CSV table of C-alpha atoms in Angstrom, one decimal:
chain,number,residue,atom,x,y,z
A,147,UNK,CA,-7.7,-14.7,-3.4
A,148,UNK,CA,-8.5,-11.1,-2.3
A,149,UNK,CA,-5.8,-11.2,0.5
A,150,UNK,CA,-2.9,-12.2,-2.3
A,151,UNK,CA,-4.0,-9.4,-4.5
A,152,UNK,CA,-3.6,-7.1,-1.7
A,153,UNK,CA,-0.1,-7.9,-1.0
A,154,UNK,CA,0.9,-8.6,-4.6
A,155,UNK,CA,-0.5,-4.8,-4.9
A,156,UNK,CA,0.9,-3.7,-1.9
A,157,UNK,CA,4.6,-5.0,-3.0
A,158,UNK,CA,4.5,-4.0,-6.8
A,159,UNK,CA,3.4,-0.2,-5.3
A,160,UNK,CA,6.5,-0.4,-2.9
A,161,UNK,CA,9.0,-1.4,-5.8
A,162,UNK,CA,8.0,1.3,-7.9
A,163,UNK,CA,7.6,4.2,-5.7
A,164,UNK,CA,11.2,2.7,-4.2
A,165,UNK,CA,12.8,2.7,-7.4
A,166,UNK,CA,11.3,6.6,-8.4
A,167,UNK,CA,12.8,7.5,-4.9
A,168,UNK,CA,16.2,6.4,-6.1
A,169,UNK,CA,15.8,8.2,-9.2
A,170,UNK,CA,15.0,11.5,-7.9
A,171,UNK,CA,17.6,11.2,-5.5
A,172,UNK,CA,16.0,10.6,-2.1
A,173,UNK,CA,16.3,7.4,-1.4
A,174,UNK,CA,14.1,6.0,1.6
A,175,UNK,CA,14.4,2.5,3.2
A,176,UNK,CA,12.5,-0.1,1.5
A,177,UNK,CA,10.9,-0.8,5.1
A,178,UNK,CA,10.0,2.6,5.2
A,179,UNK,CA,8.1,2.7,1.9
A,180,UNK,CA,6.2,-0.9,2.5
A,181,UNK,CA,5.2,0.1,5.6
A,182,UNK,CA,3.5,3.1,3.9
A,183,UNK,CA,1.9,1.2,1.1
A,184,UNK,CA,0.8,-1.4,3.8
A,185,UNK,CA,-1.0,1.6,5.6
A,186,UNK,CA,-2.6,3.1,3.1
A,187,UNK,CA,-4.1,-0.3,1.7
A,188,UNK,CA,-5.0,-1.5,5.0
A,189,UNK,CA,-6.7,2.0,5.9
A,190,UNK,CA,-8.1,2.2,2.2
A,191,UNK,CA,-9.6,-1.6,2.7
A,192,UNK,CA,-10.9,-0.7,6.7
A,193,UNK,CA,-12.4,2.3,5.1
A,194,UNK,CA,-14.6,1.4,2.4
A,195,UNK,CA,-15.6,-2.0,4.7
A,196,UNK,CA,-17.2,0.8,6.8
A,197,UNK,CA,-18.7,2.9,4.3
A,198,UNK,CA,-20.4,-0.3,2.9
A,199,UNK,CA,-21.3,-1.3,6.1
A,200,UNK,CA,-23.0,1.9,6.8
A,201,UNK,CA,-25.1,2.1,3.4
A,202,UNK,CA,-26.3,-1.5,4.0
A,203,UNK,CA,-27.7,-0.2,7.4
């Protein structure tokens, strides 16, 4: 359940920061901009799985 509230976080962050690209006028490729989301969740997640891990140690 976790997992599908990743992506569905991960997708509704790239529509929006997609669409305020297009509005300010610099327009990226969607891929670009999921990519990014999907990098900063993934490092966000691998980063507090550490930090917990190190306080329970």
């Amino acid at each position: 359940m976790v997992l599908i509230k990743l992506w569905l976080i991960t997708i509704l962050a790239t529509i929006v920061s997609w669409y305020a690209l297009k509005l300010v006028n610099n327009p990226k490729p969607l891929g670009w901009v999921f990519l990014f989301w999907l990098g900063v969740v993934g490092v966000s997640s691998i980063l507090l799985y550490l930090i917990s891990v190190f306080l329970v140690a």
